[in-house]
Short mmCIF file of C-alpha atoms and ligand atoms in Angstrom, two decimals:
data_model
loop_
_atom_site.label_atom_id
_atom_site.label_comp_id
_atom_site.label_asym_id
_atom_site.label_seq_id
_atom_site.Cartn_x
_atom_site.Cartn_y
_atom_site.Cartn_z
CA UNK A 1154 -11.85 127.46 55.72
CA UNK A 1155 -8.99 130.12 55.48
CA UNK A 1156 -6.88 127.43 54.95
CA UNK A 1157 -8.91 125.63 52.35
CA UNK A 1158 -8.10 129.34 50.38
CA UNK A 1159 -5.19 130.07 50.47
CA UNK A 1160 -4.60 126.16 48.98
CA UNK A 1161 -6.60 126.89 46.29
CA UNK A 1162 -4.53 130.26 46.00
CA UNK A 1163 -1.36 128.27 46.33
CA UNK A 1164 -2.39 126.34 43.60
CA UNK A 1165 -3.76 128.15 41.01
CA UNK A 1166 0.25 129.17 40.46
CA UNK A 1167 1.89 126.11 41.24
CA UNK A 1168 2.62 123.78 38.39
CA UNK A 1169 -0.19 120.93 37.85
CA UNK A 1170 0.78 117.16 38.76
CA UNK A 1171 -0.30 115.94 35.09
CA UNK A 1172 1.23 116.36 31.71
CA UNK A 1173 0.02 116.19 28.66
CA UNK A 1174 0.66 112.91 27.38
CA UNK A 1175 1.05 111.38 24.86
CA UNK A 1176 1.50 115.22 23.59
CA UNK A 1177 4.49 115.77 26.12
CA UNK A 1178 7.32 112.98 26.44
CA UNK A 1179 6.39 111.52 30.03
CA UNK A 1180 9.54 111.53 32.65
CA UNK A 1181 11.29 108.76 33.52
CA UNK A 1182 11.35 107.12 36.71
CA UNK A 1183 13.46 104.00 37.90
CA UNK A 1184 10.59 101.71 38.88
CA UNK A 1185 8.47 102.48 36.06
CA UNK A 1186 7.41 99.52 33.72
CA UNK A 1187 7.82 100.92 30.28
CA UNK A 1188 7.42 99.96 26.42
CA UNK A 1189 7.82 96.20 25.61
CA UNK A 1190 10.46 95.40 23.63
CA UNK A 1191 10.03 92.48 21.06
CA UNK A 1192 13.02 90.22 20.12
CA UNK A 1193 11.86 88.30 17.56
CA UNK A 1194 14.23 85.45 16.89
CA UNK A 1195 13.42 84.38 20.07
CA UNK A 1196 9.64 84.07 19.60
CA UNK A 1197 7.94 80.47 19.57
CA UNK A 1198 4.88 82.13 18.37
CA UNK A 1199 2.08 80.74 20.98
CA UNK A 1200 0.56 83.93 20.96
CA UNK A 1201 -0.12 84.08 24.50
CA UNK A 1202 0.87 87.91 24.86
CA UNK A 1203 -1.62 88.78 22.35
CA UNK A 1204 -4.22 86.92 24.65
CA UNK A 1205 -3.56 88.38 27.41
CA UNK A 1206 -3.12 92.12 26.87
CA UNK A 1207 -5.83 93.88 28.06
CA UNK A 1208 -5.64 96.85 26.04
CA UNK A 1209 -5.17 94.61 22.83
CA UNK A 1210 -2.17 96.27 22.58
CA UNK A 1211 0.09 93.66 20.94
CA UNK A 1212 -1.30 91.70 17.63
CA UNK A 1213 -0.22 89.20 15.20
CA UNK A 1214 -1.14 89.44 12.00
CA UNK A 1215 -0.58 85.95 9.84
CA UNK A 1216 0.42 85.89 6.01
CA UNK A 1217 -2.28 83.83 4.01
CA UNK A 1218 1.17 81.95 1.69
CA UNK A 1219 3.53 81.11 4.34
CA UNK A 1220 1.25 81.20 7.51
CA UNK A 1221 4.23 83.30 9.35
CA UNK A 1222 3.04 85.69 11.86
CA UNK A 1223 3.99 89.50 12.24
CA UNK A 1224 4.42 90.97 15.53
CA UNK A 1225 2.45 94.61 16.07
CA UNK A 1226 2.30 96.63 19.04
CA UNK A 1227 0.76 99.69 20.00
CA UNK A 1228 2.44 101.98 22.86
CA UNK A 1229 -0.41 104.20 23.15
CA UNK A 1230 -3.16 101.55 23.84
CA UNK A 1231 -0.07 99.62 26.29
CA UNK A 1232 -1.17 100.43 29.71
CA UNK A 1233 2.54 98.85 30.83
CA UNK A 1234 1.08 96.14 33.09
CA UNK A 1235 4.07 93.91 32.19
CA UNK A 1236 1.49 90.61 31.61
CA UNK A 1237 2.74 90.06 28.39
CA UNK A 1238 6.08 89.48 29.65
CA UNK A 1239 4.82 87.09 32.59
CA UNK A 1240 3.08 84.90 30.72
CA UNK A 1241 6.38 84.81 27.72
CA UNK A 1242 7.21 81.26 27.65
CA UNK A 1243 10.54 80.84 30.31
CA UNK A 1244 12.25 79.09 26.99
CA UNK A 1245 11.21 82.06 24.89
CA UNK A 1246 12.12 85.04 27.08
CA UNK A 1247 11.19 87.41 23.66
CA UNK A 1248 9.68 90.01 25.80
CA UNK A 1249 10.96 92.35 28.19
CA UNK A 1250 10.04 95.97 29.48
CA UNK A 1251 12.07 98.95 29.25
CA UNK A 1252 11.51 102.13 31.45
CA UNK A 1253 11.10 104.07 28.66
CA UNK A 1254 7.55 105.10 27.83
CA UNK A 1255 6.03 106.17 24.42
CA UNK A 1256 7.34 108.92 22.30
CA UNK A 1257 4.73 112.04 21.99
CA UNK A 1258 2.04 110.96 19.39
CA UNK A 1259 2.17 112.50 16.22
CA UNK A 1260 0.20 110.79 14.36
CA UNK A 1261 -3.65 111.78 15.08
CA UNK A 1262 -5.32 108.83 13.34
CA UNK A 1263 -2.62 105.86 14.85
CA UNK A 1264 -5.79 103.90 16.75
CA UNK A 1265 -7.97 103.98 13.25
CA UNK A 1266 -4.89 102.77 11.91
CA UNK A 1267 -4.51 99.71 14.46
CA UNK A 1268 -8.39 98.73 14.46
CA UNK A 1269 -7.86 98.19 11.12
CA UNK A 1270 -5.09 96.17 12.21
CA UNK A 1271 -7.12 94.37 14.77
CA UNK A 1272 -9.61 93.29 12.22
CA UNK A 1273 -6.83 92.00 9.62
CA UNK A 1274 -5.15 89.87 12.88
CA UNK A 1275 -8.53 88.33 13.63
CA UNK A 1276 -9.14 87.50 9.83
CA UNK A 1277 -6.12 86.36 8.70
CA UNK A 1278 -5.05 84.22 11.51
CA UNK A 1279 -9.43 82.49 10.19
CA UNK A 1280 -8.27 82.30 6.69
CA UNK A 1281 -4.89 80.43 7.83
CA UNK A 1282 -6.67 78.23 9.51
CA UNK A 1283 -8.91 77.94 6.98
CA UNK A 1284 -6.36 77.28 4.03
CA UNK A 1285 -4.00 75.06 6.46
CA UNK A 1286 -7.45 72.73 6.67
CA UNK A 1287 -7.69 72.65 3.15
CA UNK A 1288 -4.22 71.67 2.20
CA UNK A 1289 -4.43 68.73 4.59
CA UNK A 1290 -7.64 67.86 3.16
CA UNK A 1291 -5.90 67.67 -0.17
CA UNK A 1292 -3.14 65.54 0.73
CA UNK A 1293 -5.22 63.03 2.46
CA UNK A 1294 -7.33 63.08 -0.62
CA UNK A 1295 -4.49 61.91 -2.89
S1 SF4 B 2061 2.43 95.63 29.14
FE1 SF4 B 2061 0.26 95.02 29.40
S2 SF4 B 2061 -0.84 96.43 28.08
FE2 SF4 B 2061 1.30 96.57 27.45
S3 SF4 B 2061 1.48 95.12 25.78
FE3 SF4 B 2061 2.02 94.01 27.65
S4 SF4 B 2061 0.09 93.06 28.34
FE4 SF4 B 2061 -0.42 94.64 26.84
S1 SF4 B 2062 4.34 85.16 24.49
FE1 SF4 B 2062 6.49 85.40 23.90
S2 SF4 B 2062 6.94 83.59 22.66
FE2 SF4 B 2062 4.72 83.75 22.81
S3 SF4 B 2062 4.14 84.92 20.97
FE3 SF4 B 2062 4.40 86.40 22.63
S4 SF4 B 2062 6.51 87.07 22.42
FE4 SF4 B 2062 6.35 85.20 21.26
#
């Protein structure tokens, strides 16, 4: 019991375990699996990173004239699992993790921003789809 007190003594002045991150820049450590860094001329684009992320933390987006994707990714919403990177095509190799983690946040509304982005991957990789049908319909029609 006296013991039990004078922890919670002890404590009350010691410095917590936590930090406030994303506020506070978190500290490195030489294990850690950090942000993903994207190398795009080495992307195949098979999407398979975007599939796997649990967070949702990487997206393509696709442009509705020359169907090329665009590579997004969201280091607050990362949870560093390193999947992305395991499941990167061996001939691809286009992702790798750093042991640096995310800068402090300073922008408040970044996740309204990327649902918005979420939406717009989910759409225009449809309407792609959609408008790559349609041209092969048209050139079979002829
Ligand atoms: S490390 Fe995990 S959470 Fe982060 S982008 Fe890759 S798969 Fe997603
Ligand atoms: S898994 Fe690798 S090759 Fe495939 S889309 Fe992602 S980064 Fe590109």
């Amino acid at each position: 019991m006296i013991k039990s007190i004078l922890n919670a003594i002890k404590n009350l002045f010691s410095k917590p375990a936590t930090i406030n991150y994303p506020l506070v820049k978190a500290p490195k450590n030489g294990e850690a699996r950090g942000l993903i860094l994207f190398e795009e001329p080495k992307c195949i684009w098979c999407l398979r990173c975007e599939e796997v992320c649990p967070p949702g933390a990487i997206l393509f987006t696709q442009d509705r004239s020359s169907f090329n994707y665009t590579y997004h990714y969201n280091p607050y919403l990362c949870i560093y699992c390193g999947e992305c990177v395991r499941v990167c095509p061996d001939k691809a190799q286009a992702l790798s993790q750093s042991i640096e983690f995310a800068p402090p946040c300073i922008d408040i509304n970044m996740n309204d921003t990327w649902f918005e982005l979420e939406k717009e991957a989910v759409v225009s990789k449809e309407e792609c789809k959609e408008l790559k049908k349609s041209k092969k319909e048209e050139i079979l029609n002829a």
